GROMACS .gro file of C-alpha atoms in nm:
model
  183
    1UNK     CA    1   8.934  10.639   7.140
    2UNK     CA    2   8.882  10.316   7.196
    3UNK     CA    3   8.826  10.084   7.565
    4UNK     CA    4   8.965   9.714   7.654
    5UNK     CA    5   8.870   9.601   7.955
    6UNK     CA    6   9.012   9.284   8.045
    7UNK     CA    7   8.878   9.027   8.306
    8UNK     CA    8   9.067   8.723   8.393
    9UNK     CA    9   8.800   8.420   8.461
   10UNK     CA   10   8.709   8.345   8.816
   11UNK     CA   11   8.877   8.168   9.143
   12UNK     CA   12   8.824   7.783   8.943
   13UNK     CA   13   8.744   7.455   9.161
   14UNK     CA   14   9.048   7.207   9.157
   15UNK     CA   15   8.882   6.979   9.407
   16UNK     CA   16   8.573   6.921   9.115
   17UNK     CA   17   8.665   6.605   8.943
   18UNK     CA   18   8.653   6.698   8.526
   19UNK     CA   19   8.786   6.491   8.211
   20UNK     CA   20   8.929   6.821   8.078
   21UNK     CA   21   9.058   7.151   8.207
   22UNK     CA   22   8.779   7.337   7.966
   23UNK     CA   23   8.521   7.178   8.165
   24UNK     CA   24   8.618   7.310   8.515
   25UNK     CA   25   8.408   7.501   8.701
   26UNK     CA   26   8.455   7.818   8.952
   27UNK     CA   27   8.451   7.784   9.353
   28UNK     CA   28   8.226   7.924   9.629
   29UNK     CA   29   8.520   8.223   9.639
   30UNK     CA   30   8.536   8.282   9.231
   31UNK     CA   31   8.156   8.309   9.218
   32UNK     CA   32   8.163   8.601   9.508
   33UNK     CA   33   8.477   8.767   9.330
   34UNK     CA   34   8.269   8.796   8.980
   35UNK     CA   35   7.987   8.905   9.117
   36UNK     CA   36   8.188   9.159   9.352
   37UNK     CA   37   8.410   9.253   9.056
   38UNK     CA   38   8.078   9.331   8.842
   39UNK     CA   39   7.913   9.548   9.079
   40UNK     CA   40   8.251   9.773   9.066
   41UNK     CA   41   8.202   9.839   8.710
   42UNK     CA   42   7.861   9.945   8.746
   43UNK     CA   43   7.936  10.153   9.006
   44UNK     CA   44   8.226  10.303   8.817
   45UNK     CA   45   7.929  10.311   8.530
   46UNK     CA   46   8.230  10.146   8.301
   47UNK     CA   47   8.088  10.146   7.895
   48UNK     CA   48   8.098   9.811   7.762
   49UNK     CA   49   7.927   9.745   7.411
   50UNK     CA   50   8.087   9.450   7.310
   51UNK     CA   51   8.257   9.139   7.482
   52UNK     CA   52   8.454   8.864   7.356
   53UNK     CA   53   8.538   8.561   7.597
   54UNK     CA   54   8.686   8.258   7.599
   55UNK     CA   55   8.397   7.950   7.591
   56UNK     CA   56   8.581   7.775   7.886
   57UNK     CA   57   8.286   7.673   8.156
   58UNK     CA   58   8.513   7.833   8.411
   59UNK     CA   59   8.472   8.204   8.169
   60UNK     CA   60   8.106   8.104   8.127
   61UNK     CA   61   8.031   8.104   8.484
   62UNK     CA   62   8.249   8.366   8.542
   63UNK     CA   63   7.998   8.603   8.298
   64UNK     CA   64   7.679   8.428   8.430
   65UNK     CA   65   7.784   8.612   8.753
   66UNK     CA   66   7.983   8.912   8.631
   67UNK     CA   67   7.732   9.069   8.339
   68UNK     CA   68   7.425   9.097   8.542
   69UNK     CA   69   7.616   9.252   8.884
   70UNK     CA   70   7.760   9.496   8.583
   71UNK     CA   71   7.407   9.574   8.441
   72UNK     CA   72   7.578   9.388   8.123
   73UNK     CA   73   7.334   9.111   8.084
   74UNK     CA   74   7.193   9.221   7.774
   75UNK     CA   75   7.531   9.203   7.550
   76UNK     CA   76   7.566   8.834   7.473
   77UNK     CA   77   7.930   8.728   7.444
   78UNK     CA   78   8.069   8.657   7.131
   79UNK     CA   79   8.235   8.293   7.230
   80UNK     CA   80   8.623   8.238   7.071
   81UNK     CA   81   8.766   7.912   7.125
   82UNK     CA   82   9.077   8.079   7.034
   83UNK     CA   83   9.085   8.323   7.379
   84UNK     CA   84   9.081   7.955   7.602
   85UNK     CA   85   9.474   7.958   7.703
   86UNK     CA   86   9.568   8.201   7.449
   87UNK     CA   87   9.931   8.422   7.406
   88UNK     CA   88   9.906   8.777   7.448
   89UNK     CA   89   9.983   8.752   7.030
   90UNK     CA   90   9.679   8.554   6.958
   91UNK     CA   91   9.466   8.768   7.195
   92UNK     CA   92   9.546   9.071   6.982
   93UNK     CA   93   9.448   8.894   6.704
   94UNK     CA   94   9.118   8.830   6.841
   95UNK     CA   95   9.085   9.196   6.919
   96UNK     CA   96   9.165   9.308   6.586
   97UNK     CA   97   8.934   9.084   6.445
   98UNK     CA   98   8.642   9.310   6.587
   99UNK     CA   99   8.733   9.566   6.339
  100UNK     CA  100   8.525   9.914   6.434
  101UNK     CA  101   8.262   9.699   6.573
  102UNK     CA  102   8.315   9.820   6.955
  103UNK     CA  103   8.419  10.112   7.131
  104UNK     CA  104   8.433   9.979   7.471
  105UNK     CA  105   8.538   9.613   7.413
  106UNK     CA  106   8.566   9.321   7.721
  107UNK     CA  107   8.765   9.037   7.688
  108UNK     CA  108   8.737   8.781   7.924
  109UNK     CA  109   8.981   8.441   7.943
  110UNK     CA  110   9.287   8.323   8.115
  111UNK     CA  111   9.642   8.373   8.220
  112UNK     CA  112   9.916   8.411   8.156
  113UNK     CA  113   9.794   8.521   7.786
  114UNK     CA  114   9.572   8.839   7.952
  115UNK     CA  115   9.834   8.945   8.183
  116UNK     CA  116  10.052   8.876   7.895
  117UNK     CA  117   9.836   9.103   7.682
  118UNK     CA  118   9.834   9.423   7.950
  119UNK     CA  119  10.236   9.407   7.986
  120UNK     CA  120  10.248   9.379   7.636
  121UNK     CA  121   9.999   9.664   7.518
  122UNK     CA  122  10.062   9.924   7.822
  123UNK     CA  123  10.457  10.084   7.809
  124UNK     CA  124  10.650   9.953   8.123
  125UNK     CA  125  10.822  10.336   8.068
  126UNK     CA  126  10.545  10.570   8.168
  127UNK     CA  127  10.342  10.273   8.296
  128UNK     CA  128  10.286  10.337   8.601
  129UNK     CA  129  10.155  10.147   8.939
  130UNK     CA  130   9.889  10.030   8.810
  131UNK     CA  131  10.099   9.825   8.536
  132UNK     CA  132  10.354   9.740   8.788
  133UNK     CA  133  10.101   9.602   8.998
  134UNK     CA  134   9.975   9.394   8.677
  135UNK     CA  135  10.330   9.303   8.660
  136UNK     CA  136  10.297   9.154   9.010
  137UNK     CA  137  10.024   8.948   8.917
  138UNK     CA  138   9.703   8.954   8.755
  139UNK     CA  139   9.477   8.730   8.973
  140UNK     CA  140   9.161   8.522   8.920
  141UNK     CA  141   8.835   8.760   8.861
  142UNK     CA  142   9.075   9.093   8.819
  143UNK     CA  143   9.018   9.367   8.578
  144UNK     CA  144   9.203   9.605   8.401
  145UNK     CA  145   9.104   9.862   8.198
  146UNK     CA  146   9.255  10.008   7.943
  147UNK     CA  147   9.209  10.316   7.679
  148UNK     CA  148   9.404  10.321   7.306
  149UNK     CA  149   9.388  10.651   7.084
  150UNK     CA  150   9.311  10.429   6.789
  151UNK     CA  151   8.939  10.389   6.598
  152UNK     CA  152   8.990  10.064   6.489
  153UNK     CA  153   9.106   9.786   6.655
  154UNK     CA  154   9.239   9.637   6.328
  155UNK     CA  155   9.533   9.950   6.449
  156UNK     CA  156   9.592   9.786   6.783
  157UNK     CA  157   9.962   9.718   6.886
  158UNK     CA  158  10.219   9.673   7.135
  159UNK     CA  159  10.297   9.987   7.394
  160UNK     CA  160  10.010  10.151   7.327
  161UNK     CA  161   9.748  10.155   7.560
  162UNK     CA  162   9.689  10.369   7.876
  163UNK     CA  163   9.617  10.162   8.197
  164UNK     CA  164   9.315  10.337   8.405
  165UNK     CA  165   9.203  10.103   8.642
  166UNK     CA  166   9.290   9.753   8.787
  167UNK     CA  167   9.114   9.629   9.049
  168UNK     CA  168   9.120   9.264   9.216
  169UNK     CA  169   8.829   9.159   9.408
  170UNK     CA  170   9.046   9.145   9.759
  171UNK     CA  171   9.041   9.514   9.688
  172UNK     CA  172   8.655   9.518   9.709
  173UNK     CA  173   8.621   9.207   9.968
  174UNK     CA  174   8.943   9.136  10.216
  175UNK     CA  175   8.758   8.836  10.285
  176UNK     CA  176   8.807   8.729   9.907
  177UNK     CA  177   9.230   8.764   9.972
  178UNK     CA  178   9.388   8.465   9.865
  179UNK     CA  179   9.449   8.212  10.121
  180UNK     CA  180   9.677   7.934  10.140
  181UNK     CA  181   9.554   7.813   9.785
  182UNK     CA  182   9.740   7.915   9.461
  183UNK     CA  183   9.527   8.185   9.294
   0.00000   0.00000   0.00000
């Protein structure tokens, strides 16, 4: 049995002048959502043993806030240029790269390749709300999490995962619901 737990970077700052989208940074809002989204997992006590992110500064900042909230500041990301504005099909890739290294692997980038990559891996028959609500949209700072009978993830593949949690952080925080800005 094998964990993914995916987390989509935080709220980014589109009023911070940058030469290149890699180089944007997250907001006031993004850097409350990954910290609130971080405490969640450790209070849900989530395993994670491996993660694998996207070397974006908005992902970067995103994890500065997110892994020690989670109690997760002592697993140093493994950095793949290939996760920054990746398909769903070159995100599995990545995953399958880490071989039996993980049991309880996060993944951490952007959309629409991770929501891409939960529609594509969890069934839409038998999927359930919390896939529908994926479906819907998943926002800046979200995670989902998701569990594969497999013990490599060199066997990973489409419609096979079980979703078991998705939360956003207006779930945790009202106060973090998306205003008038596009999230």
């Amino acid at each position: 049995m094998k964990t993914l737990t995916i987390l989509r970077h935080a709220k980014s700052g589109w009023d911070v002048q940058v030469e290149r989208d890699f180089d944007r940074p997250i907001n006031a809002r993004g850097r409350r959502g990954a910290e609130i989204i971080g405490q969640y997992v450790k209070r849900q006590a989530m395993a994670v043993d491996r993660i694998v992110a996207s070397p974006a500064v908005r992902v970067t900042e995103t994890l500065d806030l997110f892994q020690p909230a989670a109690n997760l500041d002592a697993i140093e990301p493994h950095w793949d240029r290939r996760i920054y504005l990746a398909s769903a099909a070159t995100l599995i890739d990545v995953i399958r790269d880490m071989g039996r290294d993980s049991t309880h692997l996060l993944i951490s980038g952007h959309n629409p390749g991770l929501e891409d990559l939960v529609l594509m891996l969890v069934p839409e028959e038998g999927g359930g709300d919390l896939r529908r609500e994926v479906e819907e949209k998943l926002p800046t700072a979200a995670l989902a999490r998701l569990e594969l009978d497999i013990a490599d993830w060199r066997d990973l593949d489409v419609n096979m995962a079980r979703i078991t949690d998705f939360i956003r952080p207006r779930d945790l925080d009202p106060a973090l619901a998306p205003a008038m800005d596009d999230d």
